[in-house]
GROMACS .gro file of C-alpha atoms in nm:
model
  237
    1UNK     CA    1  12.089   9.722   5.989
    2UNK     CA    2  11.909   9.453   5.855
    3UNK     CA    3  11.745   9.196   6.095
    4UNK     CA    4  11.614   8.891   5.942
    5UNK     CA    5  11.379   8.707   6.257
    6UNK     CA    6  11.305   8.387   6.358
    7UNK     CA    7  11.178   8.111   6.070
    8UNK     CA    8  11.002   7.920   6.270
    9UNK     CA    9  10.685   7.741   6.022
   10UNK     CA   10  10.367   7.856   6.167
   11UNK     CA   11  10.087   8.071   6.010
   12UNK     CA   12  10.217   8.394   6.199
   13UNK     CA   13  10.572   8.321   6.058
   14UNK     CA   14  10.654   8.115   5.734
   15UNK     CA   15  11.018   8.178   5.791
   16UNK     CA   16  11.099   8.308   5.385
   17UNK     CA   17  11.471   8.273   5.337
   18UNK     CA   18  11.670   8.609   5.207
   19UNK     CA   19  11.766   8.746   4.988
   20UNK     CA   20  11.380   8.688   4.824
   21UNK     CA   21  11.343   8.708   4.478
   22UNK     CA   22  11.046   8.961   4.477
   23UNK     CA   23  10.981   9.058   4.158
   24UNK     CA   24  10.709   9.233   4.237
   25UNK     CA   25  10.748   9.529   4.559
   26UNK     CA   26  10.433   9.588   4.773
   27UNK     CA   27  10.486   9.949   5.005
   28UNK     CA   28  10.252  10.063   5.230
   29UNK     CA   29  10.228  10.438   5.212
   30UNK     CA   30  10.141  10.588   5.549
   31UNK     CA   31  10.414  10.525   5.800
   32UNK     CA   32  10.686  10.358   5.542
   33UNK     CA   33  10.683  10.582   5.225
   34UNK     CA   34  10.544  10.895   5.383
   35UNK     CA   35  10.572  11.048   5.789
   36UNK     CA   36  10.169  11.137   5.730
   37UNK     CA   37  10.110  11.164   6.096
   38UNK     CA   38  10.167  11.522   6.182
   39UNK     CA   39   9.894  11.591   5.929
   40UNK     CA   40   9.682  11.301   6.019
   41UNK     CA   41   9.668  11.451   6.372
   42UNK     CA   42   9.619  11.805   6.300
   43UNK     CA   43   9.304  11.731   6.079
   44UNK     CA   44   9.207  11.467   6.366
   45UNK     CA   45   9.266  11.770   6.649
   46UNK     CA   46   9.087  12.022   6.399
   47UNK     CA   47   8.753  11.796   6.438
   48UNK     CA   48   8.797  11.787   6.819
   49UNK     CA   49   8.803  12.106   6.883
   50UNK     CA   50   8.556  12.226   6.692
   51UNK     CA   51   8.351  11.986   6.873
   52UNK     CA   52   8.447  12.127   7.191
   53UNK     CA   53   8.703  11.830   7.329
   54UNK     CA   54   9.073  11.830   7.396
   55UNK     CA   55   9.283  11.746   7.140
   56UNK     CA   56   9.476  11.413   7.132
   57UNK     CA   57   9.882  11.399   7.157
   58UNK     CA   58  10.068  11.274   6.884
   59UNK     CA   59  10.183  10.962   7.026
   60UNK     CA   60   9.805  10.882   7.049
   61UNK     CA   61   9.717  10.969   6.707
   62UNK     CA   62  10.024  10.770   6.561
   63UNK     CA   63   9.877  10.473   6.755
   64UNK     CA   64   9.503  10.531   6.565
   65UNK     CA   65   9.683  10.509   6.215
   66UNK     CA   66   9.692  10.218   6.011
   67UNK     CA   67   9.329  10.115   5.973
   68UNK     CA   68   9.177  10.357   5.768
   69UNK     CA   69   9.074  10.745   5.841
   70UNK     CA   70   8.750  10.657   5.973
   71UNK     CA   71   8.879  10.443   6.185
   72UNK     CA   72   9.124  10.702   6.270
   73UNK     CA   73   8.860  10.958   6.364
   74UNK     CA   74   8.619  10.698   6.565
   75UNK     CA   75   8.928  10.664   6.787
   76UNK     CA   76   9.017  10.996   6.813
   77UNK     CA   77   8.636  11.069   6.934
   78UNK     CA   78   8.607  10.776   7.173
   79UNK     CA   79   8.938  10.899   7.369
   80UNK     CA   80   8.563  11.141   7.524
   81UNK     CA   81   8.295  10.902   7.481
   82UNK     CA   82   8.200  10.611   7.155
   83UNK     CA   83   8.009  10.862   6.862
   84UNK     CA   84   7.729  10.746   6.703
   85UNK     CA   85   7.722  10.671   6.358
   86UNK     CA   86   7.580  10.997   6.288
   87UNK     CA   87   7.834  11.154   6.477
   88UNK     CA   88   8.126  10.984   6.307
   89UNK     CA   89   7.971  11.031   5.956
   90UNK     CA   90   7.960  11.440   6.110
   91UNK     CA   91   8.335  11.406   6.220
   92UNK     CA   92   8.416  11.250   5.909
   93UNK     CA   93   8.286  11.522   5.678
   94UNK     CA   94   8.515  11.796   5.893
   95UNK     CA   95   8.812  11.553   5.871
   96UNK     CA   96   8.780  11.479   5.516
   97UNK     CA   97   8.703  11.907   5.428
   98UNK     CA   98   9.023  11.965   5.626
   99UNK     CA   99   9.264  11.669   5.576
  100UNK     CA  100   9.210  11.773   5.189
  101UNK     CA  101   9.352  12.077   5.200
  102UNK     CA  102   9.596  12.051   5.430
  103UNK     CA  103   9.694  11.723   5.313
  104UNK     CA  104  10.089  11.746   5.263
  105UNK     CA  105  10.145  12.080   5.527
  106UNK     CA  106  10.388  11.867   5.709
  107UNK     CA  107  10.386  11.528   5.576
  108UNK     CA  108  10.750  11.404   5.445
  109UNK     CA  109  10.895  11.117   5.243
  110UNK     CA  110  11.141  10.931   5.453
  111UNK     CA  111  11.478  10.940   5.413
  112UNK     CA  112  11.630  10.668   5.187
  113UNK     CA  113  11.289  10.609   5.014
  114UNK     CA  114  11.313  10.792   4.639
  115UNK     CA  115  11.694  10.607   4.617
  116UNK     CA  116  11.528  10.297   4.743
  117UNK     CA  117  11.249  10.317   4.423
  118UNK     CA  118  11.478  10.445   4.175
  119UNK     CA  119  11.679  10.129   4.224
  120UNK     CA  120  11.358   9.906   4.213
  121UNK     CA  121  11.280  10.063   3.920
  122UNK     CA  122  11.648  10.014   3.726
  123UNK     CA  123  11.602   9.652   3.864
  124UNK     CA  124  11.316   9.593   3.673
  125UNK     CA  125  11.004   9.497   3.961
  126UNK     CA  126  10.707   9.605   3.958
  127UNK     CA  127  10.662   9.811   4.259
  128UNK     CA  128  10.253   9.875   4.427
  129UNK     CA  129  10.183  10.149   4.670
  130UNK     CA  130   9.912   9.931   4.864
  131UNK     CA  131   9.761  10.154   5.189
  132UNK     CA  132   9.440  10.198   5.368
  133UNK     CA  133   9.432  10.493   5.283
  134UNK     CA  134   9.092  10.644   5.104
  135UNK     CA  135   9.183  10.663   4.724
  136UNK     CA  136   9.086  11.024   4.763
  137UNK     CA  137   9.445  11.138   4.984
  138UNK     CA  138   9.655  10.819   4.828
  139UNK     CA  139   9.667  10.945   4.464
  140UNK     CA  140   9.714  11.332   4.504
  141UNK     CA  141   9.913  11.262   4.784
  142UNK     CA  142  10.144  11.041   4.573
  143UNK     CA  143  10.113  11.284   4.287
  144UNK     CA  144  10.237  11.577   4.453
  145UNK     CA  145  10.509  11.408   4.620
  146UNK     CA  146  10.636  11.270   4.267
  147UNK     CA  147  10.603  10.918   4.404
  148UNK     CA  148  10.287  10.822   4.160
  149UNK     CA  149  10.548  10.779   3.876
  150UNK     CA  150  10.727  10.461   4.042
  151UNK     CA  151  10.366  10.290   4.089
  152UNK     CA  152  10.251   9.994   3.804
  153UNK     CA  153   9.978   9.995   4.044
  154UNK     CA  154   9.798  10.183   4.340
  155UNK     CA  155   9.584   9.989   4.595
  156UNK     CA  156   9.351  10.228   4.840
  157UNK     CA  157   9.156  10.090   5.139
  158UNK     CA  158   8.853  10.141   4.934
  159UNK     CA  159   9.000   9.984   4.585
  160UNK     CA  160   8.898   9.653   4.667
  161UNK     CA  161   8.598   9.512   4.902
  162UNK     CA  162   8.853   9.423   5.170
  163UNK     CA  163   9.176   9.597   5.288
  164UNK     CA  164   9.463   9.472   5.481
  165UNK     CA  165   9.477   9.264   5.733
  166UNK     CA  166   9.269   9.114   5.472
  167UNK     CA  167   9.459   8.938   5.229
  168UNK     CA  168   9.266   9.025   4.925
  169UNK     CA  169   9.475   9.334   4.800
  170UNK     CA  170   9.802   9.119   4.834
  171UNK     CA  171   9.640   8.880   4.611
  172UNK     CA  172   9.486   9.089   4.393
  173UNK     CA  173   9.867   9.245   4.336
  174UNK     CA  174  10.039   8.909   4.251
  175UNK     CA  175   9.728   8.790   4.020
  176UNK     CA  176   9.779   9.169   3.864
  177UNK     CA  177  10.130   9.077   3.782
  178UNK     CA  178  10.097   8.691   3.693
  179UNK     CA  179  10.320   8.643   3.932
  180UNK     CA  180  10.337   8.373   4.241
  181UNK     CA  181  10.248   8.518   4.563
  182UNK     CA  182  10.555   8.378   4.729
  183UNK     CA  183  10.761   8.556   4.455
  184UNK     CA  184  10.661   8.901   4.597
  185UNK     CA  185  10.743   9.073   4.873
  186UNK     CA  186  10.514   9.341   5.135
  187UNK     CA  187  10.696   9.628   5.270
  188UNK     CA  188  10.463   9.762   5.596
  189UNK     CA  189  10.522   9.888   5.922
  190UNK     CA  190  10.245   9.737   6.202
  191UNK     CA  191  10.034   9.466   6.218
  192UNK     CA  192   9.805   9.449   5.944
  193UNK     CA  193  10.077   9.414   5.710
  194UNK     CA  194  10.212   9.106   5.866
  195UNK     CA  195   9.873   8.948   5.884
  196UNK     CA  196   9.807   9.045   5.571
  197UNK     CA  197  10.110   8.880   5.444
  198UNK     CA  198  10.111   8.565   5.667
  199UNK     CA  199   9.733   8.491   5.544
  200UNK     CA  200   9.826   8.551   5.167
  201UNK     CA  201  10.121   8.311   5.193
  202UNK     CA  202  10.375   8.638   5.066
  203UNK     CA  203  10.720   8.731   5.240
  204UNK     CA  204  10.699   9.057   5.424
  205UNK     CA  205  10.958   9.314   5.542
  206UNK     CA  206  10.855   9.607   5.811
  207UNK     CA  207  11.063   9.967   5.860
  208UNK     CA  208  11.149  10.017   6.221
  209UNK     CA  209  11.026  10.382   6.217
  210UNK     CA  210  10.681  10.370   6.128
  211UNK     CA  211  10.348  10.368   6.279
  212UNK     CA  212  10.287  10.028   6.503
  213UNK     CA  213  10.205  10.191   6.818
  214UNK     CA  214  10.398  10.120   7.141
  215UNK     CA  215  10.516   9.780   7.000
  216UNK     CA  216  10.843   9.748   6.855
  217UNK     CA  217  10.794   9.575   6.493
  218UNK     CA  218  11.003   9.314   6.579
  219UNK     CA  219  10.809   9.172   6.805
  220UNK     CA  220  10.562   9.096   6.468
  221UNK     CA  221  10.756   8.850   6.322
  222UNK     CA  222  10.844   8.980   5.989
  223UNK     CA  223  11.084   8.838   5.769
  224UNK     CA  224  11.331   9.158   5.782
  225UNK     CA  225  11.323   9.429   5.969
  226UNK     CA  226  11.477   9.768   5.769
  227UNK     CA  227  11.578  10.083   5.975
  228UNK     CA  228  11.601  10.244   5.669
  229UNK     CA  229  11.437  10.173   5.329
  230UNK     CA  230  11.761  10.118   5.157
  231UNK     CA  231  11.851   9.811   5.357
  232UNK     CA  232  11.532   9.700   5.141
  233UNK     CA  233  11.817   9.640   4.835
  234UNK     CA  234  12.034   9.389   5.073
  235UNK     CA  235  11.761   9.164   5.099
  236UNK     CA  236  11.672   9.150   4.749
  237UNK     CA  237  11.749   8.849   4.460
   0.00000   0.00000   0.00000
């Protein structure tokens, strides 16, 4: 069910009206497209142990994602103690050795998604996979799900000097496009996508299933809230 939340004018909530005309789609990837965190937390768990500390449950690691694998791992560690920078550059190189290869062992598009695009697509947007993510797992990721093909454009954490809740990479999208930035639309699923929206001035929508820790997404503000990435179409000019 669709759940469109309170409109009241301040900078946390603009209050867009639906349906939103959105001719261009922003989707995050991990957490809305793609259920990445069983793999996220193996690769995590696969650092851990091999230096010597208990691995983290998966409730924990789905709380650490959103911000970045780095940032991912540097919580992970500090569960023990805060690393160093050495030793989160030395985490980072076992994370990023094993994450590679084990990159889609478990990972799954969510239900309703592919439909959800193939519709965008017929309807003529212009539809950007925008993520944290390190451009090194977004693209094959994408690739060897079959997603890449719906994407105009592809936005990593490390694309741009700043990623969300920075608004740059919303900008950056609607400037891409020549389009208004009120005239798009930012499908997340935590936090940094609603700041990131609210601060760029663009309408955003978040999935009830995704990765925003203990904190139901409602209580973010968005403009919609979609339990399933179809609803995405009933909100839509």
């Amino acid at each position: 069910m669709v759940n469109q939340e309170s409109s009241a004018t301040t900078p946390e909530a603009q209050g867009f009206a639906l349906p939103l005309s959105a001719r261009v789609v922003l989707i995050d990837l991990d957490g809305t497209l793609v259920d990445t965190a069983p793999d996220l937390a193996a690769a995590a768990n696969h650092v851990l142990r091999s230096l010597g500390r208990e691995p983290a449950a998966m409730p924990t690691i789905r709380g650490f994602i959103g911000n970045g694998v780095r940032e991912l791992m540097r919580r992970a560690l500090t569960i023990t103690a805060e690393p160093s920078q050495a030793e989160l550059d030395a985490a980072m190189e076992g994370f990023s050795a094993y994450y590679g290869e084990h990159l889609l062992d478990h990972s799954q598009v969510y239900p309703g998604v592919r439909e959800t695009l193939d519709a965008l697509r017929v309807q003529g947007r212009e539809l950007v996979c925008i993520t944290n993510k390190a451009g090194a797992f977004t693209e094959p990721m994408l690739e060897r799900l079959g997603l890449r093909g719906y994407f105009s454009l592809v936005l990593s954490g490390d694309s741009l000097p700043r990623k969300k809740p920075d608004p740059l990479p919303l900008l950056h999208a609607a400037a891409h496009f020549q389009q208004a930035v009120a005239d798009c639309l930012l499908v997340g699923d935590s936090g940094n996508d609603t700041r990131a929206a609210r601060a760029a001035g663009m309408p955003v929508a978040c999935v009830s299933y995704g990765y925003n820790g203990d904190e139901p997404v409602h209580c973010l503000r968005p403009d919609a809230v979609l339990d399933n990435m179809l609803e995405l179409l009933n909100i839509l000019a």
